[in-house]
Coordinates of C-alpha atoms in Angstrom, one line a residue:
M182 CA 6.2 41.5 -30.9
A183 CA 3.8 43.7 -32.9
F184 CA 0.2 42.6 -33.1
G185 CA -1.5 42.1 -36.4
L186 CA -4.0 44.7 -37.7
A187 CA -6.9 42.4 -37.2
H188 CA -6.1 42.0 -33.5
L189 CA -5.5 45.8 -33.0
L190 CA -8.8 46.7 -34.6
A191 CA -10.7 44.0 -32.7
T192 CA -9.7 45.6 -29.4
S193 CA -9.9 49.2 -30.6
P194 CA -12.7 51.7 -29.8
L195 CA -12.3 53.0 -33.3
K196 CA -14.0 50.2 -35.1
K197 CA -17.1 48.3 -35.9
W198 CA -16.8 45.7 -38.6
G199 CA -18.5 46.1 -41.9
G200 CA -18.6 43.9 -45.0
E201 CA -15.3 42.5 -46.5
G202 CA -13.4 43.2 -43.3
K203 CA -13.8 46.9 -43.6
V204 CA -13.6 49.1 -40.5
I205 CA -16.5 51.5 -39.7
L206 CA -15.8 54.5 -37.6
E207 CA -18.5 55.9 -35.4
P208 CA -17.8 59.6 -35.3
I209 CA -19.6 62.4 -33.6
P210 CA -22.9 62.7 -35.6
A211 CA -22.0 66.1 -37.1
Y212 CA -19.0 64.6 -38.7
R213 CA -20.5 61.5 -40.3
F214 CA -20.1 63.1 -43.7
L215 CA -16.3 62.5 -43.4
T216 CA -16.6 58.7 -43.3
K217 CA -20.1 57.8 -44.5
K218 CA -18.9 57.5 -48.1
P219 CA -15.5 56.3 -49.4
L220 CA -12.8 58.6 -50.9
G221 CA -13.7 59.7 -54.4
S222 CA -17.4 60.2 -53.5
F223 CA -16.7 63.9 -53.3
R224 CA -14.0 66.3 -54.4
F225 CA -14.3 68.5 -51.3
R226 CA -15.4 67.9 -47.8
A227 CA -15.3 70.9 -45.4
A228 CA -16.2 72.0 -41.9
Y229 CA -16.1 75.5 -40.4
G230 CA -17.3 76.9 -37.1
G231 CA -16.2 78.1 -33.7
R232 CA -14.1 76.7 -30.9
G233 CA -15.0 73.5 -29.1
A234 CA -16.5 71.8 -32.1
A235 CA -13.9 69.0 -32.1
K236 CA -13.1 69.7 -35.8
S237 CA -9.4 68.8 -35.5
W238 CA -10.1 65.7 -33.5
E239 CA -12.7 64.4 -35.9
F240 CA -10.7 65.1 -39.0
A241 CA -7.8 63.3 -37.4
N242 CA -10.1 60.3 -36.6
A243 CA -11.4 60.3 -40.2
A244 CA -7.8 60.4 -41.6
I245 CA -6.9 57.4 -39.6
Y246 CA -10.1 55.6 -40.7
H247 CA -9.4 56.2 -44.4
S248 CA -5.8 55.2 -44.1
L249 CA -6.9 51.8 -42.5
N250 CA -9.6 51.2 -45.2
T251 CA -7.7 52.4 -48.3
P252 CA -4.6 50.4 -49.0
G253 CA -1.7 52.5 -50.3
A254 CA -3.5 55.8 -49.4
R255 CA -1.4 58.9 -49.0
V256 CA -3.0 61.1 -46.4
V257 CA -1.4 64.6 -46.0
F258 CA -2.2 67.2 -43.4
V259 CA -1.2 70.7 -44.6
R260 CA -1.0 74.2 -43.3
E261 CA -0.1 77.4 -45.0
I262 CA 3.1 77.7 -43.1
Q263 CA 4.6 74.9 -40.9
G264 CA 7.8 75.8 -39.1
S265 CA 8.1 72.4 -37.5
L266 CA 6.1 69.3 -36.7
A267 CA 5.0 71.0 -33.5
D268 CA 2.9 73.3 -35.7
S269 CA 1.1 70.4 -37.4
A270 CA -1.4 67.8 -36.4
F271 CA 1.4 65.3 -35.9
T272 CA 1.0 65.1 -32.1
L273 CA -2.8 64.9 -32.4
V274 CA -2.7 62.0 -34.9
R275 CA -0.1 60.2 -32.7
N276 CA -2.3 60.6 -29.6
R277 CA -5.4 59.3 -31.5
L278 CA -3.4 56.2 -32.7
E279 CA -2.4 55.5 -29.1
A280 CA -5.9 56.0 -27.8
Y281 CA -7.2 53.4 -30.4
G282 CA -4.3 51.0 -29.6
L283 CA -3.1 51.3 -33.2
E284 CA 0.4 52.6 -32.6
G285 CA 1.7 49.1 -33.4
A286 CA 0.0 49.2 -36.8
F287 CA 1.9 52.3 -37.9
R288 CA 5.6 52.8 -38.1
Q289 CA 6.7 56.3 -37.2
A290 CA 9.7 57.7 -39.1
N291 CA 10.8 61.0 -40.5
G292 CA 7.7 62.8 -39.3
R293 CA 5.2 60.5 -40.8
F294 CA 3.2 57.4 -40.0
H295 CA 3.5 54.4 -42.3
H296 CA 1.0 51.5 -42.1
V297 CA 3.0 48.3 -41.7
E298 CA 0.5 46.1 -43.6
N299 CA -1.4 48.1 -46.2
G300 CA 1.2 50.6 -47.2
A301 CA -0.9 53.7 -46.3
E302 CA 0.9 56.7 -44.9
I303 CA 0.0 59.9 -43.0
L304 CA 2.3 62.9 -43.3
F305 CA 2.4 66.6 -42.5
L306 CA 3.6 69.5 -44.7
G307 CA 3.7 73.3 -44.9
L308 CA 2.5 74.7 -48.2
W309 CA 4.9 77.6 -48.3
R310 CA 8.6 77.8 -47.4
G311 CA 9.7 81.4 -47.7
N312 CA 8.1 82.5 -51.0
K313 CA 8.2 79.2 -52.7
P314 CA 5.4 76.5 -52.9
E315 CA 7.8 73.7 -52.1
G316 CA 5.2 71.9 -49.9
I317 CA 2.6 72.1 -52.6
K318 CA 4.8 70.4 -55.1
S319 CA 5.2 67.5 -52.7
L320 CA 1.4 66.9 -52.7
E321 CA 1.2 65.3 -56.2
G322 CA -0.3 61.8 -55.8
A323 CA -2.0 62.5 -52.5
T324 CA -5.1 60.5 -51.9
L325 CA -6.5 62.7 -49.2
T326 CA -5.3 66.3 -48.4
I327 CA -6.5 67.9 -45.2
W328 CA -6.0 71.7 -45.0
E329 CA -6.0 72.8 -41.4
E330 CA -6.5 76.4 -40.3
A331 CA -7.6 77.1 -43.9
S332 CA -8.7 80.6 -43.2
E333 CA -5.0 81.5 -43.0
G334 CA -4.5 80.4 -46.6
R335 CA -3.8 82.7 -49.5
Q336 CA -5.7 82.7 -52.8
R337 CA -2.5 81.6 -54.6
S338 CA -2.3 78.6 -52.3
L339 CA -5.9 77.5 -53.2
D340 CA -5.2 78.1 -56.9
V341 CA -2.2 75.9 -56.9
L342 CA -3.4 73.3 -54.4
I343 CA -6.6 72.2 -56.1
P344 CA -5.1 71.1 -59.5
T345 CA -2.1 69.6 -57.7
V346 CA -4.0 67.3 -55.3
L347 CA -7.1 66.4 -57.3
R348 CA -5.3 64.2 -59.8
T349 CA -7.1 60.9 -59.5
P350 CA -10.7 59.8 -59.2
Q351 CA -10.1 58.9 -55.6
S352 CA -8.4 62.2 -54.5
E353 CA -10.2 64.6 -52.2
L354 CA -9.4 67.9 -50.5
W355 CA -10.8 68.5 -47.1
C356 CA -10.7 71.9 -45.3
L357 CA -11.4 72.9 -41.7
W358 CA -11.3 76.5 -40.4
N359 CA -12.6 79.0 -37.9
P360 CA -14.1 81.9 -40.1
M361 CA -12.4 85.2 -39.9
L362 CA -13.4 87.5 -42.8
P363 CA -15.7 86.8 -45.8
T364 CA -12.7 87.9 -47.9
D365 CA -10.7 84.8 -46.9
P366 CA -10.2 82.7 -50.0
V367 CA -11.4 79.5 -48.4
D368 CA -14.6 81.2 -47.3
R369 CA -15.3 82.6 -50.8
F370 CA -14.6 79.2 -52.3
F371 CA -17.0 77.2 -50.2
R372 CA -19.5 79.9 -49.1
G373 CA -19.5 82.2 -52.1
D374 CA -22.1 82.7 -54.7
V375 CA -21.0 79.6 -56.7
E376 CA -20.7 76.3 -54.8
P377 CA -17.9 74.0 -56.2
Q378 CA -19.2 70.7 -57.6
K379 CA -19.1 67.5 -55.7
T380 CA -18.8 69.3 -52.4
I381 CA -20.2 68.8 -48.9
C382 CA -19.6 71.7 -46.5
R383 CA -20.9 71.8 -42.9
R384 CA -21.1 74.5 -40.2
V385 CA -20.2 72.7 -36.9
N386 CA -20.1 74.4 -33.6
W387 CA -19.7 73.5 -29.9
D388 CA -23.3 72.5 -29.5
S389 CA -22.7 69.6 -31.9
N390 CA -20.0 68.2 -29.7
P391 CA -21.4 65.8 -27.0
H392 CA -18.0 65.9 -25.3
F393 CA -17.8 69.7 -25.0
P394 CA -15.8 70.3 -21.8
E395 CA -17.5 72.0 -18.8
A396 CA -14.5 74.3 -18.4
L397 CA -14.9 75.6 -21.9
R398 CA -18.6 76.1 -21.3
E399 CA -17.8 78.4 -18.4
Q400 CA -15.4 80.4 -20.5
M401 CA -17.9 80.7 -23.3
A402 CA -20.6 82.0 -20.8
L403 CA -18.1 84.6 -19.6
D404 CA -17.2 85.7 -23.1
R405 CA -20.9 86.1 -24.0
K406 CA -21.3 88.5 -21.0
K407 CA -18.2 90.5 -21.8
D408 CA -18.5 90.9 -25.6
P409 CA -21.4 89.1 -27.4
L410 CA -20.1 89.9 -30.9
R411 CA -16.6 88.6 -30.2
A412 CA -18.1 85.5 -28.5
A413 CA -20.2 84.8 -31.6
W414 CA -17.0 84.8 -33.6
I415 CA -15.0 82.6 -31.2
W416 CA -17.7 80.1 -30.4
D417 CA -20.4 80.2 -33.0
G418 CA -18.4 80.5 -36.2
A419 CA -19.5 84.1 -37.1
Y420 CA -17.2 86.4 -38.9
M421 CA -14.7 88.4 -36.9
P422 CA -16.4 91.5 -35.5
S423 CA -14.9 95.0 -36.0
A424 CA -11.5 95.5 -34.5
Q425 CA -11.2 97.6 -31.4
N426 CA -11.3 101.3 -32.3
A427 CA -12.0 100.5 -35.9
L428 CA -12.6 103.4 -38.2
W429 CA -15.8 101.8 -39.5
T430 CA -18.4 100.1 -37.3
R431 CA -21.2 97.7 -38.2
E432 CA -23.8 100.4 -37.5
L433 CA -22.2 102.8 -39.9
L434 CA -22.1 100.3 -42.7
D435 CA -25.7 99.0 -42.1
R436 CA -26.9 102.6 -42.2
A437 CA -25.0 103.2 -45.4
W438 CA -26.8 100.3 -47.0
V439 CA -30.3 101.3 -45.6
Q440 CA -29.8 104.8 -46.9
G441 CA -28.5 103.7 -50.3
R442 CA -30.7 100.8 -51.3
D443 CA -33.5 103.1 -52.5
K444 CA -31.4 105.7 -54.3
V445 CA -32.3 106.3 -57.9
M446 CA -29.5 105.4 -60.3
E447 CA -30.5 108.2 -62.6
A448 CA -29.4 110.7 -59.9
V449 CA -25.8 109.3 -59.8
G450 CA -23.3 111.9 -61.0
R451 CA -19.6 111.4 -61.9
V452 CA -18.5 107.7 -61.6
V453 CA -15.0 106.6 -60.7
V454 CA -13.4 103.1 -60.5
G455 CA -10.8 102.7 -57.8
V456 CA -8.2 100.1 -58.4
D457 CA -5.6 98.7 -56.0
P458 CA -3.3 96.1 -57.8
A459 CA -2.1 93.2 -55.7
G460 CA 1.2 93.9 -53.9
G461 CA 2.9 93.5 -50.6
G462 CA 1.3 90.1 -50.0
G463 CA -2.1 90.9 -51.5
D464 CA -4.1 88.0 -53.0
E465 CA -6.6 90.3 -54.8
V466 CA -6.9 93.3 -57.0
G467 CA -9.3 95.7 -55.4
I468 CA -11.8 97.1 -57.9
V469 CA -14.5 99.3 -56.4
V470 CA -17.0 101.5 -58.3
A471 CA -18.4 104.7 -56.7
G472 CA -20.2 107.8 -57.8
R473 CA -21.3 111.3 -56.7
Y474 CA -24.9 111.5 -55.4
G475 CA -26.6 114.8 -54.9
A476 CA -24.7 117.9 -53.7
E477 CA -22.6 116.3 -51.0
G478 CA -23.2 112.6 -51.1
Y479 CA -21.4 109.6 -52.6
I480 CA -22.6 106.1 -53.4
V481 CA -20.7 102.8 -53.6
L482 CA -22.1 101.0 -56.7
D483 CA -20.2 97.8 -57.0
D484 CA -17.3 95.7 -55.7
R485 CA -15.7 93.9 -58.6
S486 CA -12.5 92.8 -56.9
V487 CA -10.8 89.7 -58.4
A488 CA -8.1 87.3 -57.6
A489 CA -4.7 88.5 -58.7
R490 CA -4.1 85.8 -61.3
S491 CA -2.9 87.8 -64.3
P492 CA -2.6 91.5 -65.4
E493 CA -4.9 90.8 -68.3
G494 CA -7.5 89.3 -66.0
W495 CA -7.9 92.2 -63.6
A496 CA -7.6 94.8 -66.4
T497 CA -10.5 93.1 -68.2
E498 CA -12.6 93.3 -65.0
V499 CA -11.8 97.0 -64.7
L500 CA -12.9 97.5 -68.3
R501 CA -16.2 95.7 -67.5
A502 CA -16.7 98.0 -64.6
V503 CA -16.0 101.1 -66.7
D504 CA -18.5 100.0 -69.3
A505 CA -21.2 98.8 -66.9
Y506 CA -21.3 102.2 -65.1
A507 CA -20.1 104.6 -67.8
A508 CA -17.2 105.6 -65.5
D509 CA -15.5 108.9 -66.1
C510 CA -12.2 107.9 -64.6
V511 CA -10.1 105.0 -63.3
V512 CA -7.9 105.8 -60.2
V513 CA -5.2 103.2 -59.8
E514 CA -2.3 102.9 -57.3
K515 CA 1.0 102.3 -59.1
N516 CA 3.2 101.5 -56.1
F517 CA 3.8 97.9 -57.1
G518 CA 3.6 98.2 -60.9
G519 CA 4.9 101.6 -61.9
D520 CA 4.1 102.8 -65.4
L521 CA 3.1 99.2 -66.4
V522 CA -0.2 99.6 -64.5
A523 CA -1.7 102.2 -66.8
S524 CA -0.3 100.6 -69.9
N525 CA -1.8 97.3 -68.9
L526 CA -5.2 99.0 -68.7
R527 CA -4.8 100.8 -72.0
V528 CA -3.7 97.6 -73.8
N529 CA -6.8 95.8 -72.5
G530 CA -9.2 98.4 -73.8
V531 CA -9.7 101.0 -71.0
H532 CA -9.9 104.3 -72.8
C533 CA -11.4 106.7 -70.2
R534 CA -9.2 108.9 -68.1
I535 CA -6.7 107.0 -66.0
R536 CA -5.2 108.7 -62.9
E537 CA -2.2 107.0 -61.4
V538 CA -1.6 107.6 -57.7
T539 CA 1.3 106.8 -55.4
A540 CA 0.7 105.9 -51.8
S541 CA 3.1 108.0 -49.8
R542 CA 1.3 107.7 -46.4
G543 CA -0.1 104.8 -44.4
K544 CA -3.3 103.1 -45.4
Q545 CA -5.0 104.2 -42.1
V546 CA -4.0 107.8 -42.8
R547 CA -5.7 107.7 -46.2
A548 CA -8.7 105.9 -44.9
E549 CA -9.5 108.3 -42.0
P550 CA -11.1 111.1 -44.1
I551 CA -13.2 108.6 -45.9
A552 CA -14.4 107.0 -42.7
A553 CA -15.3 110.6 -41.6
L554 CA -17.6 110.8 -44.6
Y555 CA -19.4 107.7 -43.4
E556 CA -19.7 109.2 -39.9
Q557 CA -21.4 112.3 -41.6
H558 CA -23.7 109.9 -43.3
K559 CA -22.6 111.1 -46.7
V560 CA -21.7 107.7 -48.2
Y561 CA -24.4 105.3 -49.3
H562 CA -24.1 101.6 -50.4
R563 CA -26.2 100.4 -53.3
R564 CA -26.3 97.0 -51.7
P565 CA -24.5 95.0 -49.0
F566 CA -20.8 94.3 -49.9
P567 CA -19.8 91.7 -47.3
A568 CA -16.2 91.2 -48.4
L569 CA -15.5 94.9 -48.6
E570 CA -17.2 95.6 -45.3
G571 CA -15.2 92.8 -43.7
Q572 CA -12.0 94.7 -44.5
L573 CA -13.5 98.1 -43.4
L574 CA -14.3 96.7 -40.0
Q575 CA -10.6 95.8 -39.5
M576 CA -9.0 99.1 -40.3
T577 CA -7.9 101.0 -37.2
P578 CA -6.0 104.3 -36.6
N579 CA -3.0 102.0 -36.0
G580 CA -3.3 100.1 -39.2
Y581 CA -5.0 97.0 -40.6
A582 CA -5.8 94.6 -37.8
V583 CA -5.5 91.3 -39.7
K584 CA -1.9 90.3 -39.6
G585 CA -0.3 89.3 -43.0
K586 CA -3.3 90.4 -45.1
S587 CA -3.7 93.3 -47.4
P588 CA -7.0 95.3 -47.5
D589 CA -7.1 95.6 -51.3
R590 CA -10.8 96.3 -51.5
L591 CA -10.7 98.9 -48.8
D592 CA -7.8 100.6 -50.7
A593 CA -9.7 100.7 -53.9
L594 CA -12.7 102.2 -52.1
V595 CA -10.5 104.9 -50.6
W596 CA -9.0 105.8 -54.0
A597 CA -12.4 106.1 -55.6
L598 CA -14.0 108.2 -52.9
T599 CA -10.9 110.3 -52.5
E600 CA -11.1 111.2 -56.2
L601 CA -14.8 112.0 -56.0
S602 CA -14.5 114.1 -52.9
R603 CA -11.6 116.1 -54.3
R604 CA -9.5 115.7 -51.1
S605 CA -6.4 114.5 -52.8
L606 CA -4.4 117.6 -51.9
A607 CA -5.4 117.3 -48.3
F608 CA -4.2 113.7 -48.3
G609 CA -0.9 114.5 -49.8
V610 CA -0.9 111.2 -51.7
Y611 CA -0.6 112.3 -55.3

């Protein structure tokens, strides 16, 4: 015979009793923001950081807490791609329910947990199946959506997810991730220049977890001795360091900025806007402005890359870049748009010279001569460009090191500097 909810909670380590019979969860202090206020108090709650911070555990705990305290709640764990329940948080949630003695309060069926008394349910979905957002469509009416491994998500996922799940005053979207690159859509959304409204976002690392295992502590110490930069990414929530044998290094890029920050704008010569329209899985249109500087130098003036929402949108941003820097030429790759690429720019007001290029060789082959210019200290950066630099640090002689992602900003930079350095014939790409 199943015990009633009151009995289960009275004997569960999950609870303390609050007013009106509500259950109060006592989470790890770093995660109190997940349960301190009821659903609807924020639109977004997020946590990012390195391994060992107990993010997945505490988000699962909080999901159970809100399903107990919110009758009829629909709590959905999502991932970009979920091949099966084994890829989801299903097992973790089931184990937490068992640990709290609450397995009798939830009926398990069809890959979800249904509360037998208050009607709340916890389910698990993949956002994309093939190339279709079938999982996203299923999220309408969700009370709480928890996006796991959000750094793997595409910009298109974020664009569709937000208006789908934030339909009611009580609805919230929670995100948890280990940072990879500053170009990742979830990072730009929460940690970019403009913070979304009604948001609470926390960096949480291993040192905030009082239950951090000793075995992991030993592994962390070993990682710090072997490769401090990689250890900072794995354990401290830093961005991914440069890939092994990367064409660009952090030192090269830092020097480019140090050399370029004091350059006088009046000395900039010919200016080119490089454009890489989204294609082949890209989420962005790369738009990078660069100019000649002195007899043999080049300077990166701006990174105006935008999300690939509409042809009109990115063409308008190219026009703004041309006008802002009095550009002489726009160099645009046409592999994924053909003749429509140039006509889109013309229709939206770009009247300077447009040079269309076709990529006939691999990205790394086109990038190597440009990386060589950096090694010769001929390329300066007007200011730091974190998102662009994050992509440069992942380009190797064997290709782009981030699986499933397209380095659109890097490609735009390469097109611009290729045009300025007049190396097109050597590249064999036009």
